[in-house]
Amino acid sequence: MLTEILEINESSLKLSKKIILGGGAVAFPTETVYGLGANAFDTAAVENIFKIKGRPNDNPLIVHVHKDYDISSLVSYVPDYAATLAQKFLPGPLTMVYKSKGVVSAAVSCGLDTLAIRIPSHSGAQKFLKYVDIPIAAPSANISKHVSPTAAEHVFADLNGKIEVVLQGGRCAGGIESTVLDCTGDIPVILRSGLVTREMIENTVGKCGEFVFKEGGTARSPGMKYKHYSPDCPTMLFDFADREKAFNEYRRLADGGINVCLLCDNATAEYARFAEVINLGSTEGEIAANLYAGLRTGENKYEYIIAVAPEKQDGAMAGVMNRLKKACGSK
Ligand code: AMP
Ligand code: MG
C-alpha cells in the first residue's frame, strides 16, 4: 500500500471519508500527537487499528468527535463537574471517561462499560472530524510502544505501507498525549497526566483525584500497565540534581566510542557544551512540544540517549516526567 502525506483540503477530506466509511484507517493531526482513526461504529475497522499498531487488545481507544457532536448519544451520564470542565477545557487536550451507552463498537473500549471521549482543538482535526461526522476511534499513530508521533513525518516513519493517508497538520503544539480523566465517580480522577493539569482541574471544580498505578496492581486505565514511548536505542534518565553523574556517564560512553547524545532542557544544555546535545528548549510548553521529536532524533542519529530531567517536575512537567520515565525505564 502506498502511503501519502496530504495537505488538508476538500479532496483529501473526501478521500479520508471514503477510506473511513470503507472500514480503513486515516492518520490525522491533533494538538497533542497524531492519531490513527477509524469508524468507531465498525468493529472490523477498530480491530484493524489494533492490528496495524500491534497494540495489545486490552488497551482501549479514545473516541474523537468534532466540537458540535452531541456526546449524549454515546454516553449515559455526564456529571455536573464534567460539564463544567468540558465548558472550560474543550476543545482541548483533555479526554473524559464516561459510562458508555454501548452504541459504538465494543472493540473500542475492549469490553469496558466506559467510553473515553476527546474533542481535539487542532483545526485540522476539527475539519476531519466534522467532514466524516461520525465518532472516530483513535490511538496515537505510532507502532505500539514506540515514541508517539508529533509530526506527519513521524507517522510516515512508523506506518509507511500500512495506511493510505496521513493528513498533514504540521508539528503538534502540545506534544504529549491528552490528560485522561475518569468522570464516572463523585469527583474527577486523573488516569493519565497531560497538559490539562491537576491544578487546572482543581481550580475549576474544587477536587481532583489521581490514580497512581503500582506494578502488579490493577490498572484503572489499561494503558497504565504498558511500557510506552520507548526509542529504539538504549536510554538512561538522570534527575536534574544528578547532572554531573549524567555528564560523567556521557563521557564514559563517548570515550568508549559510543555515539551518545544528551537529551535535556536548555538549563542543562548550557552546562553541556562539550556534549552532543538535543536541546528541548526552555519553557514548559517547548519542552513538552519537543520531547517526542527529540527522542526520535536521538534514536535516529545516535546509539545511546542520556536524558536529564527538567528541574521543575510539577504542573505540566508532571506529564513530561511520566513520559520520560516510561521512555527511559524500559531498557
Ligand atoms: P493512546 O490512544 O495510545 O493515547 O491511549 C489511550 C489511553 O486512554 C490509554 O491509556 C487507555 O488505557 C486510556 N483509555 C481509553 N479508554 C478508556 C476507558 N474507557 N477507561 C479508562 N481508560 C481508557
Ligand atoms: Mg499511544
mmCIF file of N, CA and C in Angstrom, residues 88-215:
data_model
loop_
_atom_site.group_PDB
_atom_site.id
_atom_site.type_symbol
_atom_site.label_atom_id
_atom_site.label_comp_id
_atom_site.label_asym_id
_atom_site.label_seq_id
_atom_site.Cartn_x
_atom_site.Cartn_y
_atom_site.Cartn_z
ATOM 1 N N LYS A 88 -14.912 24.521 30.122
ATOM 2 C CA LYS A 88 -13.681 25.286 30.296
ATOM 3 C C LYS A 88 -12.545 24.802 29.381
ATOM 4 N N PHE A 89 -12.393 23.482 29.224
ATOM 5 C CA PHE A 89 -11.172 22.968 28.581
ATOM 6 C C PHE A 89 -11.370 22.377 27.181
ATOM 7 N N LEU A 90 -12.622 22.228 26.742
ATOM 8 C CA LEU A 90 -12.831 21.626 25.424
ATOM 9 C C LEU A 90 -13.294 22.668 24.410
ATOM 10 N N PRO A 91 -12.906 22.546 23.131
ATOM 11 C CA PRO A 91 -11.972 21.558 22.616
ATOM 12 C C PRO A 91 -10.574 21.759 23.194
ATOM 13 N N GLY A 92 -9.869 20.653 23.447
ATOM 14 C CA GLY A 92 -8.528 20.748 24.002
ATOM 15 C C GLY A 92 -8.010 19.398 24.441
ATOM 16 N N PRO A 93 -6.791 19.380 25.035
ATOM 17 C CA PRO A 93 -6.089 18.112 25.290
ATOM 18 C C PRO A 93 -6.551 17.372 26.544
ATOM 19 N N LEU A 94 -7.863 17.208 26.660
ATOM 20 C CA LEU A 94 -8.458 16.534 27.815
ATOM 21 C C LEU A 94 -9.421 15.453 27.330
ATOM 22 N N THR A 95 -9.155 14.196 27.723
ATOM 23 C CA THR A 95 -10.036 13.076 27.397
ATOM 24 C C THR A 95 -10.867 12.767 28.628
ATOM 25 N N MET A 96 -12.185 12.621 28.432
ATOM 26 C CA MET A 96 -13.062 12.374 29.576
ATOM 27 C C MET A 96 -13.717 11.000 29.435
ATOM 28 N N VAL A 97 -13.643 10.214 30.515
ATOM 29 C CA VAL A 97 -14.183 8.850 30.510
ATOM 30 C C VAL A 97 -15.550 8.852 31.197
ATOM 31 N N TYR A 98 -16.570 8.350 30.460
ATOM 32 C CA TYR A 98 -17.944 8.311 30.965
ATOM 33 C C TYR A 98 -18.487 6.884 30.898
ATOM 34 N N LYS A 99 -19.645 6.667 31.539
ATOM 35 C CA LYS A 99 -20.369 5.406 31.340
ATOM 36 C C LYS A 99 -20.858 5.385 29.894
ATOM 37 N N SER A 100 -20.606 4.263 29.225
ATOM 38 C CA SER A 100 -20.947 4.169 27.805
ATOM 39 C C SER A 100 -22.408 3.771 27.606
ATOM 40 N N LYS A 101 -23.001 4.266 26.504
ATOM 41 C CA LYS A 101 -24.332 3.779 26.128
ATOM 42 C C LYS A 101 -24.226 2.498 25.319
ATOM 43 N N GLY A 102 -23.000 2.154 24.960
ATOM 44 C CA GLY A 102 -22.797 0.911 24.206
ATOM 45 C C GLY A 102 -23.212 1.014 22.748
ATOM 46 N N VAL A 103 -23.236 2.237 22.190
ATOM 47 C CA VAL A 103 -23.636 2.348 20.782
ATOM 48 C C VAL A 103 -22.449 2.254 19.824
ATOM 49 N N VAL A 104 -21.232 2.591 20.316
ATOM 50 C CA VAL A 104 -20.074 2.355 19.437
ATOM 51 C C VAL A 104 -19.645 0.891 19.611
ATOM 52 N N SER A 105 -18.789 0.426 18.715
ATOM 53 C CA SER A 105 -18.338 -0.970 18.785
ATOM 54 C C SER A 105 -17.705 -1.269 20.146
ATOM 55 N N ALA A 106 -18.010 -2.449 20.698
ATOM 56 C CA ALA A 106 -17.428 -2.850 21.995
ATOM 57 C C ALA A 106 -15.907 -2.972 21.897
ATOM 58 N N ALA A 107 -15.387 -3.110 20.685
ATOM 59 C CA ALA A 107 -13.932 -3.232 20.488
ATOM 60 C C ALA A 107 -13.203 -1.939 20.886
ATOM 61 N N VAL A 108 -13.904 -0.794 20.840
ATOM 62 C CA VAL A 108 -13.279 0.493 21.175
ATOM 63 C C VAL A 108 -12.811 0.480 22.625
ATOM 64 N N SER A 109 -13.698 0.048 23.531
ATOM 65 C CA SER A 109 -13.392 0.078 24.964
ATOM 66 C C SER A 109 -12.877 -1.262 25.473
ATOM 67 N N CYS A 110 -12.604 -2.182 24.555
ATOM 68 C CA CYS A 110 -12.081 -3.513 24.929
ATOM 69 C C CYS A 110 -12.953 -4.169 25.998
ATOM 70 N N GLY A 111 -14.270 -3.999 25.842
ATOM 71 C CA GLY A 111 -15.186 -4.688 26.740
ATOM 72 C C GLY A 111 -15.524 -3.940 28.025
ATOM 73 N N LEU A 112 -14.853 -2.785 28.284
ATOM 74 C CA LEU A 112 -15.201 -1.996 29.481
ATOM 75 C C LEU A 112 -16.579 -1.363 29.271
ATOM 76 N N ASP A 113 -17.255 -0.984 30.379
ATOM 77 C CA ASP A 113 -18.568 -0.350 30.223
ATOM 78 C C ASP A 113 -18.450 1.177 30.182
ATOM 79 N N THR A 114 -17.221 1.648 29.992
ATOM 80 C CA THR A 114 -16.983 3.096 29.913
ATOM 81 C C THR A 114 -16.482 3.459 28.518
ATOM 82 N N LEU A 115 -16.552 4.771 28.207
ATOM 83 C CA LEU A 115 -16.075 5.248 26.908
ATOM 84 C C LEU A 115 -15.272 6.527 27.119
ATOM 85 N N ALA A 116 -14.088 6.564 26.540
ATOM 86 C CA ALA A 116 -13.232 7.753 26.627
ATOM 87 C C ALA A 116 -13.494 8.636 25.408
ATOM 88 N N ILE A 117 -13.795 9.920 25.672
ATOM 89 C CA ILE A 117 -14.141 10.840 24.573
ATOM 90 C C ILE A 117 -13.229 12.051 24.582
ATOM 91 N N ARG A 118 -12.821 12.461 23.385
ATOM 92 C CA ARG A 118 -11.948 13.628 23.270
ATOM 93 C C ARG A 118 -12.418 14.514 22.124
ATOM 94 N N ILE A 119 -12.360 15.819 22.363
ATOM 95 C CA ILE A 119 -12.682 16.815 21.335
ATOM 96 C C ILE A 119 -11.427 17.644 21.102
ATOM 97 N N PRO A 120 -10.625 17.277 20.098
ATOM 98 C CA PRO A 120 -9.352 17.987 19.898
ATOM 99 C C PRO A 120 -9.572 19.402 19.368
ATOM 100 N N SER A 121 -8.627 20.301 19.706
ATOM 101 C CA SER A 121 -8.774 21.696 19.269
ATOM 102 C C SER A 121 -8.066 21.974 17.941
ATOM 103 N N HIS A 122 -7.165 21.105 17.512
ATOM 104 C CA HIS A 122 -6.416 21.329 16.266
ATOM 105 C C HIS A 122 -7.396 21.556 15.112
ATOM 106 N N SER A 123 -7.173 22.607 14.322
ATOM 107 C CA SER A 123 -8.146 22.944 13.266
ATOM 108 C C SER A 123 -8.230 21.818 12.236
ATOM 109 N N GLY A 124 -7.117 21.147 11.963
ATOM 110 C CA GLY A 124 -7.130 20.036 11.007
ATOM 111 C C GLY A 124 -7.943 18.865 11.530
ATOM 112 N N ALA A 125 -7.823 18.587 12.842
ATOM 113 C CA ALA A 125 -8.605 17.512 13.457
ATOM 114 C C ALA A 125 -10.093 17.852 13.373
ATOM 115 N N GLN A 126 -10.422 19.100 13.691
ATOM 116 C CA GLN A 126 -11.833 19.520 13.644
ATOM 117 C C GLN A 126 -12.394 19.381 12.220
ATOM 118 N N LYS A 127 -11.591 19.783 11.224
ATOM 119 C CA LYS A 127 -12.063 19.677 9.823
ATOM 120 C C LYS A 127 -12.337 18.222 9.457
ATOM 121 N N PHE A 128 -11.396 17.353 9.812
ATOM 122 C CA PHE A 128 -11.532 15.920 9.505
ATOM 123 C C PHE A 128 -12.756 15.332 10.225
ATOM 124 N N LEU A 129 -12.888 15.635 11.528
ATOM 125 C CA LEU A 129 -13.976 15.048 12.317
ATOM 126 C C LEU A 129 -15.338 15.567 11.863
ATOM 127 N N LYS A 130 -15.365 16.834 11.493
ATOM 128 C CA LYS A 130 -16.617 17.440 11.007
ATOM 129 C C LYS A 130 -16.991 16.814 9.659
ATOM 130 N N TYR A 131 -15.974 16.632 8.828
ATOM 131 C CA TYR A 131 -16.237 16.121 7.469
ATOM 132 C C TYR A 131 -16.796 14.702 7.522
ATOM 133 N N VAL A 132 -16.209 13.855 8.371
ATOM 134 C CA VAL A 132 -16.719 12.476 8.451
ATOM 135 C C VAL A 132 -17.992 12.425 9.294
ATOM 136 N N ASP A 133 -18.067 13.295 10.290
ATOM 137 C CA ASP A 133 -19.256 13.445 11.151
ATOM 138 C C ASP A 133 -19.713 12.141 11.808
ATOM 139 N N ILE A 134 -18.739 11.279 12.138
ATOM 140 C CA ILE A 134 -19.022 10.101 12.968
ATOM 141 C C ILE A 134 -17.913 10.023 14.019
ATOM 142 N N PRO A 135 -18.179 9.360 15.140
ATOM 143 C CA PRO A 135 -17.109 9.222 16.142
ATOM 144 C C PRO A 135 -15.947 8.397 15.582
ATOM 145 N N ILE A 136 -14.745 8.907 15.789
ATOM 146 C CA ILE A 136 -13.538 8.262 15.265
ATOM 147 C C ILE A 136 -12.715 7.706 16.431
ATOM 148 N N ALA A 137 -12.571 6.384 16.456
ATOM 149 C CA ALA A 137 -11.728 5.758 17.482
ATOM 150 C C ALA A 137 -10.283 5.906 17.046
ATOM 151 N N ALA A 138 -9.451 6.466 17.936
ATOM 152 C CA ALA A 138 -8.074 6.719 17.508
ATOM 153 C C ALA A 138 -7.081 6.656 18.654
ATOM 154 N N PRO A 139 -6.118 5.764 18.536
ATOM 155 C CA PRO A 139 -4.940 5.822 19.411
ATOM 156 C C PRO A 139 -3.889 6.691 18.722
ATOM 157 N N SER A 140 -2.733 6.851 19.342
ATOM 158 C CA SER A 140 -1.653 7.577 18.685
ATOM 159 C C SER A 140 -1.174 6.781 17.466
ATOM 160 N N ALA A 141 -0.729 7.515 16.425
ATOM 161 C CA ALA A 141 -0.448 6.895 15.128
ATOM 162 C C ALA A 141 0.993 6.396 15.029
ATOM 163 N N ASN A 142 1.411 5.618 16.013
ATOM 164 C CA ASN A 142 2.746 5.024 16.017
ATOM 165 C C ASN A 142 2.612 3.515 16.163
ATOM 166 N N ILE A 143 3.702 2.802 15.886
ATOM 167 C CA ILE A 143 3.739 1.376 16.211
ATOM 168 C C ILE A 143 3.695 1.285 17.735
ATOM 169 N N SER A 144 2.910 0.340 18.240
ATOM 170 C CA SER A 144 2.720 0.212 19.683
ATOM 171 C C SER A 144 4.057 0.180 20.421
ATOM 172 N N LYS A 145 4.125 0.905 21.505
ATOM 173 C CA LYS A 145 5.299 1.002 22.396
ATOM 174 C C LYS A 145 6.413 1.894 21.864
ATOM 175 N N HIS A 146 6.276 2.362 20.610
ATOM 176 C CA HIS A 146 7.277 3.305 20.113
ATOM 177 C C HIS A 146 6.852 4.713 20.537
ATOM 178 N N VAL A 147 7.749 5.677 20.277
ATOM 179 C CA VAL A 147 7.505 7.073 20.630
ATOM 180 C C VAL A 147 6.304 7.609 19.830
ATOM 181 N N SER A 148 5.404 8.338 20.476
ATOM 182 C CA SER A 148 4.240 8.895 19.776
ATOM 183 C C SER A 148 4.681 9.924 18.728
ATOM 184 N N PRO A 149 3.898 10.056 17.641
ATOM 185 C CA PRO A 149 4.281 10.969 16.560
ATOM 186 C C PRO A 149 3.762 12.390 16.781
ATOM 187 N N THR A 150 4.642 13.359 16.642
ATOM 188 C CA THR A 150 4.215 14.759 16.766
ATOM 189 C C THR A 150 4.419 15.511 15.450
ATOM 190 N N ALA A 151 4.640 14.770 14.367
ATOM 191 C CA ALA A 151 4.726 15.348 13.019
ATOM 192 C C ALA A 151 4.258 14.287 12.035
ATOM 193 N N ALA A 152 3.734 14.727 10.892
ATOM 194 C CA ALA A 152 3.244 13.777 9.876
ATOM 195 C C ALA A 152 4.378 12.833 9.458
ATOM 196 N N GLU A 153 5.608 13.358 9.423
ATOM 197 C CA GLU A 153 6.766 12.557 9.007
ATOM 198 C C GLU A 153 7.049 11.435 10.015
ATOM 199 N N HIS A 154 6.742 11.673 11.301
ATOM 200 C CA HIS A 154 6.911 10.609 12.299
ATOM 201 C C HIS A 154 5.917 9.474 12.025
ATOM 202 N N VAL A 155 4.686 9.836 11.655
ATOM 203 C CA VAL A 155 3.677 8.818 11.334
ATOM 204 C C VAL A 155 4.159 8.002 10.140
ATOM 205 N N PHE A 156 4.654 8.719 9.138
ATOM 206 C CA PHE A 156 5.144 8.052 7.925
ATOM 207 C C PHE A 156 6.256 7.062 8.278
ATOM 208 N N ALA A 157 7.162 7.482 9.144
ATOM 209 C CA ALA A 157 8.297 6.626 9.507
ATOM 210 C C ALA A 157 7.808 5.318 10.142
ATOM 211 N N ASP A 158 6.741 5.381 10.925
ATOM 212 C CA ASP A 158 6.236 4.178 11.604
ATOM 213 C C ASP A 158 5.274 3.364 10.734
ATOM 214 N N LEU A 159 4.435 4.043 9.958
ATOM 215 C CA LEU A 159 3.306 3.343 9.330
ATOM 216 C C LEU A 159 3.347 3.316 7.804
ATOM 217 N N ASN A 160 4.472 3.698 7.220
ATOM 218 C CA ASN A 160 4.600 3.665 5.762
ATOM 219 C C ASN A 160 4.276 2.264 5.241
ATOM 220 N N GLY A 161 3.346 2.215 4.265
ATOM 221 C CA GLY A 161 2.958 0.928 3.684
ATOM 222 C C GLY A 161 1.788 0.264 4.392
ATOM 223 N N LYS A 162 1.412 0.812 5.555
ATOM 224 C CA LYS A 162 0.316 0.185 6.321
ATOM 225 C C LYS A 162 -0.993 0.966 6.240
ATOM 226 N N ILE A 163 -0.911 2.252 5.893
ATOM 227 C CA ILE A 163 -2.131 3.059 5.730
ATOM 228 C C ILE A 163 -1.994 3.892 4.451
ATOM 229 N N GLU A 164 -3.138 4.385 3.942
ATOM 230 C CA GLU A 164 -3.090 5.155 2.695
ATOM 231 C C GLU A 164 -2.763 6.621 2.920
ATOM 232 N N VAL A 165 -3.364 7.203 3.964
ATOM 233 C CA VAL A 165 -3.318 8.672 4.076
ATOM 234 C C VAL A 165 -2.890 9.142 5.468
ATOM 235 N N VAL A 166 -1.944 10.083 5.471
ATOM 236 C CA VAL A 166 -1.617 10.852 6.669
ATOM 237 C C VAL A 166 -2.005 12.298 6.349
ATOM 238 N N LEU A 167 -2.935 12.848 7.096
ATOM 239 C CA LEU A 167 -3.298 14.256 6.876
ATOM 240 C C LEU A 167 -2.219 15.129 7.514
ATOM 241 N N GLN A 168 -1.747 16.102 6.750
ATOM 242 C CA GLN A 168 -0.640 16.951 7.199
ATOM 243 C C GLN A 168 -1.177 18.096 8.066
ATOM 244 N N GLY A 169 -0.731 18.136 9.300
ATOM 245 C CA GLY A 169 -1.177 19.228 10.183
ATOM 246 C C GLY A 169 -0.017 19.922 10.856
ATOM 247 N N GLY A 170 1.208 19.723 10.327
ATOM 248 C CA GLY A 170 2.378 20.377 10.915
ATOM 249 C C GLY A 170 2.769 19.743 12.237
ATOM 250 N N ARG A 171 3.650 20.435 12.951
ATOM 251 C CA ARG A 171 4.107 19.948 14.256
ATOM 252 C C ARG A 171 2.992 20.124 15.288
ATOM 253 N N CYS A 172 2.807 19.129 16.163
ATOM 254 C CA CYS A 172 1.782 19.227 17.211
ATOM 255 C C CYS A 172 2.255 20.228 18.266
ATOM 256 N N ALA A 173 1.396 21.191 18.578
ATOM 257 C CA ALA A 173 1.799 22.257 19.501
ATOM 258 C C ALA A 173 1.949 21.760 20.936
ATOM 259 N N GLY A 174 1.114 20.797 21.330
ATOM 260 C CA GLY A 174 1.145 20.312 22.720
ATOM 261 C C GLY A 174 2.278 19.334 22.947
ATOM 262 N N GLY A 175 2.264 18.238 22.192
ATOM 263 C CA GLY A 175 3.405 17.336 22.157
ATOM 264 C C GLY A 175 3.341 16.118 23.049
ATOM 265 N N ILE A 176 2.505 16.093 24.085
ATOM 266 C CA ILE A 176 2.310 14.844 24.839
ATOM 267 C C ILE A 176 0.817 14.499 24.816
ATOM 268 N N GLU A 177 0.513 13.213 25.013
ATOM 269 C CA GLU A 177 -0.865 12.750 24.890
ATOM 270 C C GLU A 177 -1.783 13.467 25.889
ATOM 271 N N SER A 178 -3.085 13.429 25.562
ATOM 272 C CA SER A 178 -4.081 14.133 26.377
ATOM 273 C C SER A 178 -4.110 13.631 27.826
ATOM 274 N N THR A 179 -4.530 14.511 28.712
ATOM 275 C CA THR A 179 -4.871 14.112 30.081
ATOM 276 C C THR A 179 -6.095 13.194 29.980
ATOM 277 N N VAL A 180 -6.044 12.017 30.643
ATOM 278 C CA VAL A 180 -7.239 11.152 30.674
ATOM 279 C C VAL A 180 -7.869 11.275 32.061
ATOM 280 N N LEU A 181 -9.150 11.655 32.068
ATOM 281 C CA LEU A 181 -9.843 11.949 33.315
ATOM 282 C C LEU A 181 -11.067 11.059 33.471
ATOM 283 N N ASP A 182 -11.104 10.279 34.526
ATOM 284 C CA ASP A 182 -12.257 9.430 34.808
ATOM 285 C C ASP A 182 -13.382 10.300 35.369
ATOM 286 N N CYS A 183 -14.499 10.359 34.658
ATOM 287 C CA CYS A 183 -15.642 11.175 35.092
ATOM 288 C C CYS A 183 -16.828 10.289 35.430
ATOM 289 N N THR A 184 -16.570 9.098 35.979
ATOM 290 C CA THR A 184 -17.669 8.198 36.325
ATOM 291 C C THR A 184 -18.003 8.229 37.816
ATOM 292 N N GLY A 185 -17.160 8.893 38.612
ATOM 293 C CA GLY A 185 -17.394 8.908 40.062
ATOM 294 C C GLY A 185 -17.828 10.275 40.570
ATOM 295 N N ASP A 186 -17.781 10.437 41.906
ATOM 296 C CA ASP A 186 -18.226 11.686 42.536
ATOM 297 C C ASP A 186 -17.297 12.855 42.244
ATOM 298 N N ILE A 187 -16.018 12.531 42.096
ATOM 299 C CA ILE A 187 -15.052 13.575 41.716
ATOM 300 C C ILE A 187 -14.226 13.063 40.534
ATOM 301 N N PRO A 188 -13.662 14.003 39.742
ATOM 302 C CA PRO A 188 -12.832 13.553 38.615
ATOM 303 C C PRO A 188 -11.530 12.935 39.124
ATOM 304 N N VAL A 189 -11.051 11.924 38.410
ATOM 305 C CA VAL A 189 -9.786 11.267 38.787
ATOM 306 C C VAL A 189 -8.883 11.185 37.555
ATOM 307 N N ILE A 190 -7.673 11.698 37.679
ATOM 308 C CA ILE A 190 -6.717 11.650 36.563
ATOM 309 C C ILE A 190 -6.166 10.235 36.414
ATOM 310 N N LEU A 191 -6.320 9.683 35.197
ATOM 311 C CA LEU A 191 -5.777 8.351 34.909
ATOM 312 C C LEU A 191 -4.460 8.460 34.150
ATOM 313 N N ARG A 192 -4.280 9.563 33.425
ATOM 314 C CA ARG A 192 -3.018 9.818 32.722
ATOM 315 C C ARG A 192 -2.788 11.325 32.740
ATOM 316 N N SER A 193 -1.600 11.742 33.161
ATOM 317 C CA SER A 193 -1.336 13.183 33.235
ATOM 318 C C SER A 193 -1.069 13.746 31.844
ATOM 319 N N GLY A 194 -1.336 15.034 31.704
ATOM 320 C CA GLY A 194 -1.153 15.702 30.412
ATOM 321 C C GLY A 194 -1.136 17.200 30.618
ATOM 322 N N LEU A 195 -1.399 17.943 29.565
ATOM 323 C CA LEU A 195 -1.234 19.399 29.647
ATOM 324 C C LEU A 195 -2.405 20.101 30.343
ATOM 325 N N VAL A 196 -3.544 19.419 30.494
ATOM 326 C CA VAL A 196 -4.569 19.926 31.411
ATOM 327 C C VAL A 196 -4.219 19.289 32.762
ATOM 328 N N THR A 197 -3.707 20.112 33.670
ATOM 329 C CA THR A 197 -3.085 19.574 34.882
ATOM 330 C C THR A 197 -4.080 19.432 36.039
ATOM 331 N N ARG A 198 -3.640 18.694 37.039
ATOM 332 C CA ARG A 198 -4.453 18.518 38.247
ATOM 333 C C ARG A 198 -4.815 19.876 38.852
ATOM 334 N N GLU A 199 -3.838 20.796 38.909
ATOM 335 C CA GLU A 199 -4.086 22.136 39.456
ATOM 336 C C GLU A 199 -5.188 22.843 38.664
ATOM 337 N N MET A 200 -5.132 22.741 37.344
ATOM 338 C CA MET A 200 -6.134 23.410 36.497
ATOM 339 C C MET A 200 -7.528 22.833 36.761
ATOM 340 N N ILE A 201 -7.593 21.520 36.963
ATOM 341 C CA ILE A 201 -8.890 20.876 37.213
ATOM 342 C C ILE A 201 -9.404 21.262 38.598
ATOM 343 N N GLU A 202 -8.503 21.223 39.599
ATOM 344 C CA GLU A 202 -8.909 21.607 40.961
ATOM 345 C C GLU A 202 -9.365 23.053 41.020
ATOM 346 N N ASN A 203 -8.667 23.922 40.303
ATOM 347 C CA ASN A 203 -9.054 25.335 40.304
ATOM 348 C C ASN A 203 -10.422 25.555 39.671
ATOM 349 N N THR A 204 -10.872 24.605 38.856
ATOM 350 C CA THR A 204 -12.158 24.759 38.161
ATOM 351 C C THR A 204 -13.305 24.104 38.930
ATOM 352 N N VAL A 205 -13.072 22.888 39.462
ATOM 353 C CA VAL A 205 -14.186 22.175 40.117
ATOM 354 C C VAL A 205 -13.891 21.774 41.564
ATOM 355 N N GLY A 206 -12.803 22.307 42.121
ATOM 356 C CA GLY A 206 -12.532 22.052 43.535
ATOM 357 C C GLY A 206 -11.681 20.825 43.790
ATOM 358 N N LYS A 207 -12.228 19.654 43.442
ATOM 359 C CA LYS A 207 -11.497 18.431 43.789
ATOM 360 C C LYS A 207 -11.065 17.664 42.552
ATOM 361 N N CYS A 208 -9.917 17.001 42.680
ATOM 362 C CA CYS A 208 -9.479 16.108 41.609
ATOM 363 C C CYS A 208 -8.557 15.050 42.192
ATOM 364 N N GLY A 209 -8.888 13.786 41.957
ATOM 365 C CA GLY A 209 -8.016 12.705 42.409
ATOM 366 C C GLY A 209 -7.027 12.321 41.323
ATOM 367 N N GLU A 210 -6.111 11.466 41.693
ATOM 368 C CA GLU A 210 -5.150 10.976 40.714
ATOM 369 C C GLU A 210 -4.889 9.510 41.005
ATOM 370 N N PHE A 211 -5.027 8.675 40.002
ATOM 371 C CA PHE A 211 -4.808 7.245 40.189
ATOM 372 C C PHE A 211 -3.371 6.924 39.850
ATOM 373 N N VAL A 212 -2.641 6.389 40.822
ATOM 374 C CA VAL A 212 -1.247 6.037 40.573
ATOM 375 C C VAL A 212 -1.151 4.525 40.458
ATOM 376 N N PHE A 213 -0.676 4.078 39.292
ATOM 377 C CA PHE A 213 -0.576 2.635 39.044
ATOM 378 C C PHE A 213 0.685 2.064 39.678
ATOM 379 N N LYS A 214 0.494 0.984 40.427
ATOM 380 C CA LYS A 214 1.668 0.304 41.001
ATOM 381 C C LYS A 214 1.878 -1.011 40.273
ATOM 382 N N GLU A 215 3.136 -1.275 39.934
ATOM 383 C CA GLU A 215 3.494 -2.509 39.215
ATOM 384 C C GLU A 215 2.821 -3.711 39.869
#
